[in-house]
CSV table of N, CA and C in Angstrom, one decimal:
chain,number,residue,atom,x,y,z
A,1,UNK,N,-43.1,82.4,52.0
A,1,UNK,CA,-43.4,82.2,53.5
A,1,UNK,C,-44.5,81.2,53.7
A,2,UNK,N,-45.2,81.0,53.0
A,2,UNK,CA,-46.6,79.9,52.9
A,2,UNK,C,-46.0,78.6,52.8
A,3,UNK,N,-44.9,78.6,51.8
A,3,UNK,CA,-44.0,77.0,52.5
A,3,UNK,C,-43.6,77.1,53.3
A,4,UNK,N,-42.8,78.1,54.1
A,4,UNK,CA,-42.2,77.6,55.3
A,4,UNK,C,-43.5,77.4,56.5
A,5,UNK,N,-45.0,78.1,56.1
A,5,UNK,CA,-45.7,77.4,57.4
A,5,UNK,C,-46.2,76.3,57.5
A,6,UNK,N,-46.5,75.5,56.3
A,6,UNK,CA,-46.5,73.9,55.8
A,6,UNK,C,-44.9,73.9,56.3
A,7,UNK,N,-44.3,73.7,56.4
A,7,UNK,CA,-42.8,72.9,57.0
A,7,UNK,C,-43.0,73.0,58.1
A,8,UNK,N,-43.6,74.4,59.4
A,8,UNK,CA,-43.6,74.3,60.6
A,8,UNK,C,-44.6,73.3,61.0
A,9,UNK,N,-45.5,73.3,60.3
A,9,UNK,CA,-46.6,72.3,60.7
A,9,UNK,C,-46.3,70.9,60.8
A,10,UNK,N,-45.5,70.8,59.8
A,10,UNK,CA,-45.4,69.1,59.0
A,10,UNK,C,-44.2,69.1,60.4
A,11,UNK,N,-42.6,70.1,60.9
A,11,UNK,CA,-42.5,70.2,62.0
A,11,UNK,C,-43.1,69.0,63.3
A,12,UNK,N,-44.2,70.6,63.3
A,12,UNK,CA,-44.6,70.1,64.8
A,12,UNK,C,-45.4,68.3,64.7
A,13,UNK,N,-46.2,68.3,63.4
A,13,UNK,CA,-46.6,66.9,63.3
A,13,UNK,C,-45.6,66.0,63.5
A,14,UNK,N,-44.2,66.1,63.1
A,14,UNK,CA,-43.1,64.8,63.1
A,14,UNK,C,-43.2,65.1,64.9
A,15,UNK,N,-42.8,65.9,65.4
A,15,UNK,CA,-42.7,65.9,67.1
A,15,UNK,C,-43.4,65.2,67.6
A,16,UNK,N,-45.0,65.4,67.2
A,16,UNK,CA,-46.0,64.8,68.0
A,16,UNK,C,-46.0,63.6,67.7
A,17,UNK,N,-45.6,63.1,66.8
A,17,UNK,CA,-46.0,61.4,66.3
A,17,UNK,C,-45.0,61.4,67.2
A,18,UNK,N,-43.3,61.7,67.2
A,18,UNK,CA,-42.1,61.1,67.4
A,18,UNK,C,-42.9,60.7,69.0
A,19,UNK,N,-42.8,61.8,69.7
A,19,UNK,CA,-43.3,61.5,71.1
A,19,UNK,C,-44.5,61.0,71.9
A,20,UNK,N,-45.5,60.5,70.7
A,20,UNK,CA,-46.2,59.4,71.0
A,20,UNK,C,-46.2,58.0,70.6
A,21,UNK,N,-45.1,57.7,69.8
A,21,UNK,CA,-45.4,56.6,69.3
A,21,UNK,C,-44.0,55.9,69.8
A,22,UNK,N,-44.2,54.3,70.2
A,22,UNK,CA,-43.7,53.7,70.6
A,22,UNK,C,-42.9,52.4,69.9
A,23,UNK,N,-41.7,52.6,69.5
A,23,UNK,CA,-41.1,51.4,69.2
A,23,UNK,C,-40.1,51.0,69.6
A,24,UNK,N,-39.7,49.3,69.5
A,24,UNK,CA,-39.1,48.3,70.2
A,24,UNK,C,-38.8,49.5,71.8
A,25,UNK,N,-39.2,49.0,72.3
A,25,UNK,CA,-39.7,49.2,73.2
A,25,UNK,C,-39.6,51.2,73.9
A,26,UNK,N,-39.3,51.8,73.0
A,26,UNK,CA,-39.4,53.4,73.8
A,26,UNK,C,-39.8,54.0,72.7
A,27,UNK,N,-39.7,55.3,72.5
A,27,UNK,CA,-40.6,56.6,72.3
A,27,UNK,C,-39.8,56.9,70.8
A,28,UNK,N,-40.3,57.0,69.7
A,28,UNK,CA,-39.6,57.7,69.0
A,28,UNK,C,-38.6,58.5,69.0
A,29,UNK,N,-39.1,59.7,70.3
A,29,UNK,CA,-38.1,61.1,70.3
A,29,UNK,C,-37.3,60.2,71.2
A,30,UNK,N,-37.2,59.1,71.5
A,30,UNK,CA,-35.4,58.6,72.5
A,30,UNK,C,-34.3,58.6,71.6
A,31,UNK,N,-34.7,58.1,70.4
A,31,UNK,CA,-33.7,57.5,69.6
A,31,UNK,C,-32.8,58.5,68.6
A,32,UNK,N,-31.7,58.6,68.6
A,32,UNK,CA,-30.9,59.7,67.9
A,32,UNK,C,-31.2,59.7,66.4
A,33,UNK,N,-31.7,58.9,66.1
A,33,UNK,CA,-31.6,59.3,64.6
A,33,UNK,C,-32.4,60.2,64.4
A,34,UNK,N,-33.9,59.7,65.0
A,34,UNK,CA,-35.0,61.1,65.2
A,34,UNK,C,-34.4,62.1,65.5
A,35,UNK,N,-34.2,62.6,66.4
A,35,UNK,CA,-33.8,63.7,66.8
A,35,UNK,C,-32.8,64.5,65.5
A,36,UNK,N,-32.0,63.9,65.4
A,36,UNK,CA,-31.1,64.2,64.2
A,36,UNK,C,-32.0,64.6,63.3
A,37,UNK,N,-33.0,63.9,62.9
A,37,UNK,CA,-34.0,64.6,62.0
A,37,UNK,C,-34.4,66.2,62.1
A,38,UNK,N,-34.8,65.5,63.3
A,38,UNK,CA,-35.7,66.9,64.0
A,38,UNK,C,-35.0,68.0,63.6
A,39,UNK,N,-34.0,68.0,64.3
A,39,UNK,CA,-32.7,69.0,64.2
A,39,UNK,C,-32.5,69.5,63.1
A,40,UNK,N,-32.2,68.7,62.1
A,40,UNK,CA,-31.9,69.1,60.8
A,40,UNK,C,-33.2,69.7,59.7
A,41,UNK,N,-34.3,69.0,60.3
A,41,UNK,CA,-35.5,70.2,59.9
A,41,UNK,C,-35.3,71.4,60.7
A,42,UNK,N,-35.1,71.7,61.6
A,42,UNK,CA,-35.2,73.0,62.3
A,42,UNK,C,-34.3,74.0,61.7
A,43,UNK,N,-33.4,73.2,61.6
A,43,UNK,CA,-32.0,74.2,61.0
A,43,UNK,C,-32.6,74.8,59.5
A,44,UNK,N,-32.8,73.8,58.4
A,44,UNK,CA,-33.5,74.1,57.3
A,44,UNK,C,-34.6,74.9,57.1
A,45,UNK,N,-35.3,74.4,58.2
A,45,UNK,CA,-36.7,75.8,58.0
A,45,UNK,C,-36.1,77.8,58.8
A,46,UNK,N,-35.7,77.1,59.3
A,46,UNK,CA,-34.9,78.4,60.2
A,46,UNK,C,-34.1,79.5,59.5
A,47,UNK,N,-33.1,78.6,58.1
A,47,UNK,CA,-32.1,78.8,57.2
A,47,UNK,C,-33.0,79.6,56.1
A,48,UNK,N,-34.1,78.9,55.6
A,48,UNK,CA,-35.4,79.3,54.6
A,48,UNK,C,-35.4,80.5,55.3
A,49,UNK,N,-36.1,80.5,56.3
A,49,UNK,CA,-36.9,81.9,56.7
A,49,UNK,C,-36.0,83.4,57.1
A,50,UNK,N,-34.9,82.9,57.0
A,50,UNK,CA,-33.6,83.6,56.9
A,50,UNK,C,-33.5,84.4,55.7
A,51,UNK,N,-33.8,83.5,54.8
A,51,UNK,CA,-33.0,84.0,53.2
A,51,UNK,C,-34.4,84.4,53.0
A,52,UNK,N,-35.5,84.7,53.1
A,52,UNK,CA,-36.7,85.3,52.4
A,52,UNK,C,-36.6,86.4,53.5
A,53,UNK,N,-36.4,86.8,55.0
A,53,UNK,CA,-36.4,87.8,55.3
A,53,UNK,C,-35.2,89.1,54.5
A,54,UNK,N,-34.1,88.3,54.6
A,54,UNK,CA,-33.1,89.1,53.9
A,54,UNK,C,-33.4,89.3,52.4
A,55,UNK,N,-33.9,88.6,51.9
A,55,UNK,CA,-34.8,89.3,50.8
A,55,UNK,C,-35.5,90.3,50.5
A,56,UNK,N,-36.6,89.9,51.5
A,56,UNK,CA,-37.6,90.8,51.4
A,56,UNK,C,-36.9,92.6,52.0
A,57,UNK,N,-35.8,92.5,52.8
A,57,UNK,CA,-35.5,93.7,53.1
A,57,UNK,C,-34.8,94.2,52.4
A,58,UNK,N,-33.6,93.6,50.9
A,58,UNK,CA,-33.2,93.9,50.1
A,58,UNK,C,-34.1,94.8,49.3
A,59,UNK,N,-35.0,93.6,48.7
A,59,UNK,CA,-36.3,94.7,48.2
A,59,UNK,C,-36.6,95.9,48.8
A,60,UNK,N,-37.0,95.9,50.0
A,60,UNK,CA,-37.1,97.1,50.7
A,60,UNK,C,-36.1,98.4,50.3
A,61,UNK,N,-34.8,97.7,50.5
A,61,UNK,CA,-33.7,98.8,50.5
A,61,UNK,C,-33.2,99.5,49.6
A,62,UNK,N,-33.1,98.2,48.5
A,62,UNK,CA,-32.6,98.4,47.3
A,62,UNK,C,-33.3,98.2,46.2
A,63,UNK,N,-34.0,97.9,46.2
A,63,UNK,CA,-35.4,97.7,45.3
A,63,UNK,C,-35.4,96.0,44.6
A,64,UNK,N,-36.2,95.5,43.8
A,64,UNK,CA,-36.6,94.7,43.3
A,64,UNK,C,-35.7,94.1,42.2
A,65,UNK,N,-34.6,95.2,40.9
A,65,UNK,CA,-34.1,94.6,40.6
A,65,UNK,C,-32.8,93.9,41.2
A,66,UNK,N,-32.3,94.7,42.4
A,66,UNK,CA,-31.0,94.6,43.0
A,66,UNK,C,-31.4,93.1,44.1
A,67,UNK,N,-32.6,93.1,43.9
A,67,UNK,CA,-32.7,91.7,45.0
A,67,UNK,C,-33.0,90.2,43.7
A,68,UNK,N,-32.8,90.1,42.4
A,68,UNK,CA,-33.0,89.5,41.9
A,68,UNK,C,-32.6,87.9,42.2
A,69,UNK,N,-31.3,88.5,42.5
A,69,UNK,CA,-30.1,86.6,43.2
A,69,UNK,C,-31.1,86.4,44.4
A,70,UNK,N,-31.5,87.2,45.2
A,70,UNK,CA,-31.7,86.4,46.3
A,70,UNK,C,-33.2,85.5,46.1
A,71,UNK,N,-33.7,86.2,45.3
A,71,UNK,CA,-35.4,86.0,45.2
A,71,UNK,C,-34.9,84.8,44.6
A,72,UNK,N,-33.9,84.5,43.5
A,72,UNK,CA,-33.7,83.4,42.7
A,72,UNK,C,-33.4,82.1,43.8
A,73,UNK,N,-32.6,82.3,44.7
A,73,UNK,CA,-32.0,81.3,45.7
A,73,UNK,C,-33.3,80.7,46.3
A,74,UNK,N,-34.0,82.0,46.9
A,74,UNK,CA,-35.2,81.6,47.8
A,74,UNK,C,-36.1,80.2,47.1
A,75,UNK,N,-35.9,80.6,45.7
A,75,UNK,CA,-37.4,79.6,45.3
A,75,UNK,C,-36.7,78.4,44.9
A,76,UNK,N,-35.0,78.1,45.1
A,76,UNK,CA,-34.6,77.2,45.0
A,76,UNK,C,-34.3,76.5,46.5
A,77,UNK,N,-34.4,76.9,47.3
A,77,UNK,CA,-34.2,76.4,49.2
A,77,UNK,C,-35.3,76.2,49.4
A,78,UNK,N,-36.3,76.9,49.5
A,78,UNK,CA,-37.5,77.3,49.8
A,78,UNK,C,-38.0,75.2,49.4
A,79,UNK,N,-37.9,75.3,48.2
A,79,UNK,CA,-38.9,74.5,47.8
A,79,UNK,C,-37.8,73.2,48.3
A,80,UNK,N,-36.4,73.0,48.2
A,80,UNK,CA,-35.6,71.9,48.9
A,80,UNK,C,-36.3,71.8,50.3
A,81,UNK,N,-36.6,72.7,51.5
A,81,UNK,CA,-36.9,72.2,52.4
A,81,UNK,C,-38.1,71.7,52.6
C-alpha cells in the first residue's frame, strides 16, 4: 500500500504540471496523449489497490497460506505500476 501512495502522489504531481505548463501554444492537460496517460495511470493504480485489498481480505478469511498467489501477483503489479 506505501507504493500505491508514492503512485497517487507522483499522480497528482503529473496533473499539476499537465495543467500548468504550457506548450506550442496550450496546456498540457488539452492534448490527448496526456490525458491517455492520466487515464491509464488511474486505471493501474486503482487495479493495484484492488488486488492488495482482495488480498488482504483473503488473508483475513482464509488465512495466509490460502492467500499465497495473490500476495505473489501483488508484489509483481504493485511494483509494474
Amino acid at each position: 500500500m506505501r507504493v500505491i501512495g508514492q503512485a497517487e502522489v507522483a499522480l497528482g504531481k503529473m496533473c499539476k504540471r499537465a495543467n500548468t505548463r504550457y506548450t506550442h501554444g496550450s496546456l498540457l492537460a488539452e492534448k490527448g496523449v496526456i490525458q491517455n496517460w492520466v487515464a491509464e495511470s488511474r486505471m493501474e493504480i486503482d487495479s493495484a489497490r484492488l488486488m492488495v485489498l482482495h488480498a488482504a481480505w483473503k488473508i483475513e478469511t482464509a488465512g495466509l497460506h490460502a492467500a499465497r498467489e495473490e500476495i505473489s501477483m501483488i508484489k509483481y503489479a504493485v511494483a509494474e505500476v
